Amino acid sequence: GSECKLCPVGWLKHRGKCYWLSKETGNWKTSQNNCSINNSQILVIQDQEEMDFILNIKRGPNLVWIGFSFSTAKKNWTWVNDSHFDENMFK
């Protein structure tokens, strides 16, 4: 059977995941902390369809923080969950 997952009030559901857009402005670290407080994770974009969804729902010209940061240990950019980075999505 399939699992029916509900999103909290005010969140958007897409392909089985829940998304929340904050109305507050802040820096990357603050955004990451706000996600943790809400038992979630800052956005990690998995594929082009998810990228298109995010670009569609974001509010006007506002920017969106994503879970991509520079790892000084690895000396490269990585997703916060160590998933694969597809550079073609950002071209």
mmCIF file of N, CA and C in Angstrom:
data_model
loop_
_atom_site.group_PDB
_atom_site.id
_atom_site.type_symbol
_atom_site.label_atom_id
_atom_site.label_comp_id
_atom_site.label_asym_id
_atom_site.label_seq_id
_atom_site.Cartn_x
_atom_site.Cartn_y
_atom_site.Cartn_z
ATOM 1 N N GLY A 1 0.810 -1.177 0.000
ATOM 2 C CA GLY A 1 0.000 0.000 0.000
ATOM 3 C C GLY A 1 0.855 1.243 0.000
ATOM 4 N N SER A 2 0.231 2.367 -0.249
ATOM 5 C CA SER A 2 0.957 3.632 -0.240
ATOM 6 C C SER A 2 0.683 4.373 1.062
ATOM 7 N N GLU A 3 1.630 5.193 1.433
ATOM 8 C CA GLU A 3 1.528 5.944 2.677
ATOM 9 C C GLU A 3 0.936 7.319 2.386
ATOM 10 N N CYS A 4 0.002 7.744 3.193
ATOM 11 C CA CYS A 4 -0.612 9.060 3.039
ATOM 12 C C CYS A 4 0.071 10.008 4.021
ATOM 13 N N LYS A 5 0.880 10.906 3.515
ATOM 14 C CA LYS A 5 1.616 11.833 4.361
ATOM 15 C C LYS A 5 0.969 13.210 4.269
ATOM 16 N N LEU A 6 0.606 13.758 5.408
ATOM 17 C CA LEU A 6 0.025 15.087 5.455
ATOM 18 C C LEU A 6 1.101 16.093 5.829
ATOM 19 N N CYS A 7 1.004 17.274 5.269
ATOM 20 C CA CYS A 7 1.935 18.344 5.607
ATOM 21 C C CYS A 7 1.301 19.239 6.668
ATOM 22 N N PRO A 8 2.133 19.873 7.499
ATOM 23 C CA PRO A 8 1.589 20.816 8.483
ATOM 24 C C PRO A 8 0.846 21.960 7.784
ATOM 25 N N VAL A 9 -0.038 22.608 8.505
ATOM 26 C CA VAL A 9 -0.785 23.750 7.973
ATOM 27 C C VAL A 9 0.206 24.824 7.517
ATOM 28 N N GLY A 10 -0.020 25.359 6.332
ATOM 29 C CA GLY A 10 0.843 26.410 5.798
ATOM 30 C C GLY A 10 2.000 25.893 4.961
ATOM 31 N N TRP A 11 2.165 24.579 4.903
ATOM 32 C CA TRP A 11 3.219 23.966 4.105
ATOM 33 C C TRP A 11 2.618 23.490 2.788
ATOM 34 N N LEU A 12 3.448 23.343 1.761
ATOM 35 C CA LEU A 12 3.002 22.849 0.461
ATOM 36 C C LEU A 12 3.530 21.443 0.244
ATOM 37 N N LYS A 13 2.701 20.596 -0.342
ATOM 38 C CA LYS A 13 3.120 19.222 -0.619
ATOM 39 C C LYS A 13 3.425 19.070 -2.105
ATOM 40 N N HIS A 14 4.528 18.401 -2.401
ATOM 41 C CA HIS A 14 4.918 18.129 -3.786
ATOM 42 C C HIS A 14 5.685 16.818 -3.822
ATOM 43 N N ARG A 15 5.190 15.865 -4.589
ATOM 44 C CA ARG A 15 5.833 14.557 -4.756
ATOM 45 C C ARG A 15 6.195 13.906 -3.418
ATOM 46 N N GLY A 16 5.295 13.969 -2.463
ATOM 47 C CA GLY A 16 5.499 13.302 -1.185
ATOM 48 C C GLY A 16 6.372 14.047 -0.191
ATOM 49 N N LYS A 17 6.799 15.264 -0.527
ATOM 50 C CA LYS A 17 7.611 16.069 0.380
ATOM 51 C C LYS A 17 6.837 17.322 0.766
ATOM 52 N N CYS A 18 7.150 17.859 1.940
ATOM 53 C CA CYS A 18 6.514 19.079 2.419
ATOM 54 C C CYS A 18 7.504 20.241 2.331
ATOM 55 N N TYR A 19 7.014 21.385 1.858
ATOM 56 C CA TYR A 19 7.851 22.571 1.679
ATOM 57 C C TYR A 19 7.241 23.732 2.440
ATOM 58 N N TRP A 20 8.107 24.539 3.054
ATOM 59 C CA TRP A 20 7.659 25.701 3.795
ATOM 60 C C TRP A 20 8.488 26.902 3.365
ATOM 61 N N LEU A 21 7.809 27.982 2.995
ATOM 62 C CA LEU A 21 8.483 29.228 2.640
ATOM 63 C C LEU A 21 8.274 30.223 3.768
ATOM 64 N N SER A 22 9.362 30.640 4.374
ATOM 65 C CA SER A 22 9.280 31.608 5.460
ATOM 66 C C SER A 22 9.011 32.999 4.896
ATOM 67 N N LYS A 23 8.276 33.793 5.644
ATOM 68 C CA LYS A 23 8.037 35.182 5.254
ATOM 69 C C LYS A 23 9.133 36.090 5.810
ATOM 70 N N GLU A 24 9.961 35.532 6.671
ATOM 71 C CA GLU A 24 11.030 36.299 7.298
ATOM 72 C C GLU A 24 12.275 36.291 6.422
ATOM 73 N N THR A 25 13.059 37.344 6.561
ATOM 74 C CA THR A 25 14.349 37.366 5.883
ATOM 75 C C THR A 25 15.413 36.986 6.902
ATOM 76 N N GLY A 26 16.496 36.476 6.429
ATOM 77 C CA GLY A 26 17.574 36.083 7.321
ATOM 78 C C GLY A 26 18.727 35.513 6.525
ATOM 79 N N ASN A 27 19.771 35.177 7.231
ATOM 80 C CA ASN A 27 20.921 34.600 6.548
ATOM 81 C C ASN A 27 20.783 33.080 6.458
ATOM 82 N N TRP A 28 21.767 32.446 5.833
ATOM 83 C CA TRP A 28 21.710 31.004 5.597
ATOM 84 C C TRP A 28 21.640 30.223 6.907
ATOM 85 N N LYS A 29 22.475 30.592 7.865
ATOM 86 C CA LYS A 29 22.526 29.865 9.139
ATOM 87 C C LYS A 29 21.200 29.986 9.890
ATOM 88 N N THR A 30 20.620 31.172 9.898
ATOM 89 C CA THR A 30 19.323 31.369 10.544
ATOM 90 C C THR A 30 18.256 30.514 9.875
ATOM 91 N N SER A 31 18.282 30.476 8.552
ATOM 92 C CA SER A 31 17.311 29.658 7.816
ATOM 93 C C SER A 31 17.486 28.183 8.141
ATOM 94 N N GLN A 32 18.720 27.736 8.203
ATOM 95 C CA GLN A 32 18.990 26.339 8.544
ATOM 96 C C GLN A 32 18.488 26.031 9.956
ATOM 97 N N ASN A 33 18.724 26.937 10.894
ATOM 98 C CA ASN A 33 18.254 26.747 12.269
ATOM 99 C C ASN A 33 16.729 26.726 12.346
ATOM 100 N N ASN A 34 16.066 27.603 11.590
ATOM 101 C CA ASN A 34 14.598 27.612 11.571
ATOM 102 C C ASN A 34 14.057 26.285 11.062
ATOM 103 N N CYS A 35 14.721 25.714 10.083
ATOM 104 C CA CYS A 35 14.296 24.404 9.575
ATOM 105 C C CYS A 35 14.440 23.343 10.666
ATOM 106 N N SER A 36 15.553 23.365 11.362
ATOM 107 C CA SER A 36 15.780 22.389 12.435
ATOM 108 C C SER A 36 14.715 22.501 13.519
ATOM 109 N N ILE A 37 14.364 23.724 13.875
ATOM 110 C CA ILE A 37 13.328 23.952 14.883
ATOM 111 C C ILE A 37 12.005 23.337 14.440
ATOM 112 N N ASN A 38 11.749 23.345 13.134
ATOM 113 C CA ASN A 38 10.514 22.788 12.580
ATOM 114 C C ASN A 38 10.658 21.323 12.179
ATOM 115 N N ASN A 39 11.669 20.651 12.733
ATOM 116 C CA ASN A 39 11.921 19.235 12.426
ATOM 117 C C ASN A 39 12.020 18.978 10.928
ATOM 118 N N SER A 40 12.695 19.877 10.234
ATOM 119 C CA SER A 40 12.863 19.737 8.797
ATOM 120 C C SER A 40 14.310 20.043 8.423
ATOM 121 N N GLN A 41 14.551 20.126 7.151
ATOM 122 C CA GLN A 41 15.903 20.360 6.643
ATOM 123 C C GLN A 41 15.844 21.466 5.604
ATOM 124 N N ILE A 42 16.854 22.310 5.575
ATOM 125 C CA ILE A 42 16.930 23.342 4.545
ATOM 126 C C ILE A 42 16.930 22.649 3.179
ATOM 127 N N LEU A 43 16.393 23.305 2.194
ATOM 128 C CA LEU A 43 16.133 22.701 0.887
ATOM 129 C C LEU A 43 17.365 22.089 0.219
ATOM 130 N N VAL A 44 17.232 20.822 -0.151
ATOM 131 C CA VAL A 44 18.222 20.116 -0.971
ATOM 132 C C VAL A 44 17.496 19.727 -2.252
ATOM 133 N N ILE A 45 17.906 20.311 -3.362
ATOM 134 C CA ILE A 45 17.222 20.085 -4.637
ATOM 135 C C ILE A 45 17.731 18.797 -5.277
ATOM 136 N N GLN A 46 16.813 17.860 -5.506
ATOM 137 C CA GLN A 46 17.179 16.537 -6.011
ATOM 138 C C GLN A 46 17.214 16.443 -7.531
ATOM 139 N N ASP A 47 16.340 17.188 -8.211
ATOM 140 C CA ASP A 47 16.277 17.053 -9.669
ATOM 141 C C ASP A 47 15.648 18.301 -10.286
ATOM 142 N N GLN A 48 15.610 18.324 -11.604
ATOM 143 C CA GLN A 48 15.105 19.496 -12.321
ATOM 144 C C GLN A 48 13.627 19.765 -12.027
ATOM 145 N N GLU A 49 12.831 18.726 -11.851
ATOM 146 C CA GLU A 49 11.408 18.929 -11.549
ATOM 147 C C GLU A 49 11.231 19.645 -10.210
ATOM 148 N N GLU A 50 12.039 19.263 -9.226
ATOM 149 C CA GLU A 50 11.965 19.936 -7.926
ATOM 150 C C GLU A 50 12.435 21.385 -8.054
ATOM 151 N N MET A 51 13.482 21.611 -8.836
ATOM 152 C CA MET A 51 13.979 22.971 -9.077
ATOM 153 C C MET A 51 12.878 23.823 -9.706
ATOM 154 N N ASP A 52 12.190 23.283 -10.704
ATOM 155 C CA ASP A 52 11.103 24.010 -11.361
ATOM 156 C C ASP A 52 9.973 24.316 -10.383
ATOM 157 N N PHE A 53 9.643 23.357 -9.513
ATOM 158 C CA PHE A 53 8.604 23.552 -8.505
ATOM 159 C C PHE A 53 8.972 24.716 -7.587
ATOM 160 N N ILE A 54 10.204 24.744 -7.120
ATOM 161 C CA ILE A 54 10.655 25.809 -6.217
ATOM 162 C C ILE A 54 10.601 27.162 -6.916
ATOM 163 N N LEU A 55 11.079 27.223 -8.145
ATOM 164 C CA LEU A 55 11.049 28.488 -8.882
ATOM 165 C C LEU A 55 9.615 28.965 -9.099
ATOM 166 N N ASN A 56 8.688 28.032 -9.198
ATOM 167 C CA ASN A 56 7.274 28.341 -9.390
ATOM 168 C C ASN A 56 6.608 28.890 -8.134
ATOM 169 N N ILE A 57 6.985 28.377 -6.968
ATOM 170 C CA ILE A 57 6.288 28.760 -5.733
ATOM 171 C C ILE A 57 6.945 29.907 -4.983
ATOM 172 N N LYS A 58 8.191 30.201 -5.291
ATOM 173 C CA LYS A 58 8.843 31.282 -4.538
ATOM 174 C C LYS A 58 8.156 32.600 -4.834
ATOM 175 N N ARG A 59 8.192 33.479 -3.899
ATOM 176 C CA ARG A 59 7.439 34.729 -3.991
ATOM 177 C C ARG A 59 8.214 35.794 -4.765
ATOM 178 N N GLY A 60 7.791 36.058 -5.983
ATOM 179 C CA GLY A 60 8.382 37.125 -6.793
ATOM 180 C C GLY A 60 9.884 37.006 -6.940
ATOM 181 N N PRO A 61 10.556 38.145 -6.838
ATOM 182 C CA PRO A 61 12.011 38.143 -7.038
ATOM 183 C C PRO A 61 12.794 37.708 -5.795
ATOM 184 N N ASN A 62 12.077 37.343 -4.723
ATOM 185 C CA ASN A 62 12.752 36.949 -3.484
ATOM 186 C C ASN A 62 13.661 35.748 -3.705
ATOM 187 N N LEU A 63 14.719 35.717 -2.958
ATOM 188 C CA LEU A 63 15.673 34.617 -3.036
ATOM 189 C C LEU A 63 15.273 33.497 -2.089
ATOM 190 N N VAL A 64 15.792 32.311 -2.348
ATOM 191 C CA VAL A 64 15.513 31.136 -1.525
ATOM 192 C C VAL A 64 16.842 30.545 -1.075
ATOM 193 N N TRP A 65 16.979 30.309 0.225
ATOM 194 C CA TRP A 65 18.178 29.636 0.723
ATOM 195 C C TRP A 65 18.072 28.146 0.443
ATOM 196 N N ILE A 66 19.152 27.558 -0.015
ATOM 197 C CA ILE A 66 19.187 26.117 -0.236
ATOM 198 C C ILE A 66 20.299 25.507 0.605
ATOM 199 N N GLY A 67 20.222 24.203 0.814
ATOM 200 C CA GLY A 67 21.166 23.496 1.672
ATOM 201 C C GLY A 67 22.457 23.120 0.978
ATOM 202 N N PHE A 68 23.102 24.115 0.438
ATOM 203 C CA PHE A 68 24.337 23.917 -0.306
ATOM 204 C C PHE A 68 25.387 24.799 0.339
ATOM 205 N N SER A 69 26.502 24.218 0.771
ATOM 206 C CA SER A 69 27.514 25.023 1.451
ATOM 207 C C SER A 69 28.913 24.528 1.121
ATOM 208 N N PHE A 70 29.880 25.381 1.392
ATOM 209 C CA PHE A 70 31.269 25.034 1.114
ATOM 210 C C PHE A 70 31.832 24.247 2.288
ATOM 211 N N SER A 71 32.362 23.073 1.993
ATOM 212 C CA SER A 71 32.981 22.233 3.015
ATOM 213 C C SER A 71 34.478 22.513 3.028
ATOM 214 N N THR A 72 34.957 23.093 4.118
ATOM 215 C CA THR A 72 36.391 23.365 4.197
ATOM 216 C C THR A 72 37.179 22.068 4.306
ATOM 217 N N ALA A 73 36.581 21.048 4.909
ATOM 218 C CA ALA A 73 37.259 19.750 5.030
ATOM 219 C C ALA A 73 37.437 19.096 3.663
ATOM 220 N N LYS A 74 36.370 19.137 2.849
ATOM 221 C CA LYS A 74 36.413 18.501 1.525
ATOM 222 C C LYS A 74 36.911 19.451 0.435
ATOM 223 N N LYS A 75 36.983 20.743 0.778
ATOM 224 C CA LYS A 75 37.403 21.782 -0.156
ATOM 225 C C LYS A 75 36.537 21.836 -1.418
ATOM 226 N N ASN A 76 35.238 21.672 -1.224
ATOM 227 C CA ASN A 76 34.296 21.814 -2.329
ATOM 228 C C ASN A 76 32.898 22.100 -1.785
ATOM 229 N N TRP A 77 31.984 22.381 -2.702
ATOM 230 C CA TRP A 77 30.594 22.641 -2.339
ATOM 231 C C TRP A 77 29.851 21.327 -2.203
ATOM 232 N N THR A 78 29.019 21.213 -1.163
ATOM 233 C CA THR A 78 28.267 19.978 -0.931
ATOM 234 C C THR A 78 26.865 20.306 -0.423
ATOM 235 N N TRP A 79 25.942 19.369 -0.653
ATOM 236 C CA TRP A 79 24.617 19.475 -0.054
ATOM 237 C C TRP A 79 24.741 19.115 1.424
ATOM 238 N N VAL A 80 23.902 19.699 2.261
ATOM 239 C CA VAL A 80 23.970 19.453 3.702
ATOM 240 C C VAL A 80 23.712 17.996 4.062
ATOM 241 N N ASN A 81 23.034 17.247 3.186
ATOM 242 C CA ASN A 81 22.774 15.828 3.460
ATOM 243 C C ASN A 81 23.710 14.902 2.674
ATOM 244 N N ASP A 82 24.746 15.479 2.071
ATOM 245 C CA ASP A 82 25.758 14.734 1.299
ATOM 246 C C ASP A 82 25.205 14.027 0.068
ATOM 247 N N SER A 83 24.014 14.421 -0.405
ATOM 248 C CA SER A 83 23.488 13.797 -1.622
ATOM 249 C C SER A 83 24.255 14.313 -2.840
ATOM 250 N N HIS A 84 24.090 13.625 -3.958
ATOM 251 C CA HIS A 84 24.819 13.946 -5.185
ATOM 252 C C HIS A 84 24.432 15.328 -5.709
ATOM 253 N N PHE A 85 25.413 16.088 -6.148
ATOM 254 C CA PHE A 85 25.175 17.404 -6.733
ATOM 255 C C PHE A 85 25.235 17.308 -8.248
ATOM 256 N N ASP A 86 24.149 17.677 -8.908
ATOM 257 C CA ASP A 86 24.088 17.681 -10.369
ATOM 258 C C ASP A 86 24.263 19.121 -10.843
ATOM 259 N N GLU A 87 25.468 19.452 -11.270
ATOM 260 C CA GLU A 87 25.762 20.836 -11.657
ATOM 261 C C GLU A 87 24.958 21.295 -12.873
ATOM 262 N N ASN A 88 24.434 20.370 -13.656
ATOM 263 C CA ASN A 88 23.647 20.734 -14.837
ATOM 264 C C ASN A 88 22.344 21.441 -14.472
ATOM 265 N N MET A 89 21.849 21.235 -13.253
ATOM 266 C CA MET A 89 20.607 21.894 -12.829
ATOM 267 C C MET A 89 20.783 23.398 -12.678
ATOM 268 N N PHE A 90 22.007 23.853 -12.493
ATOM 269 C CA PHE A 90 22.250 25.259 -12.209
ATOM 270 C C PHE A 90 22.881 26.002 -13.377
ATOM 271 N N LYS A 91 22.777 25.444 -14.566
ATOM 272 C CA LYS A 91 23.348 26.099 -15.748
ATOM 273 C C LYS A 91 22.294 26.871 -16.481
#
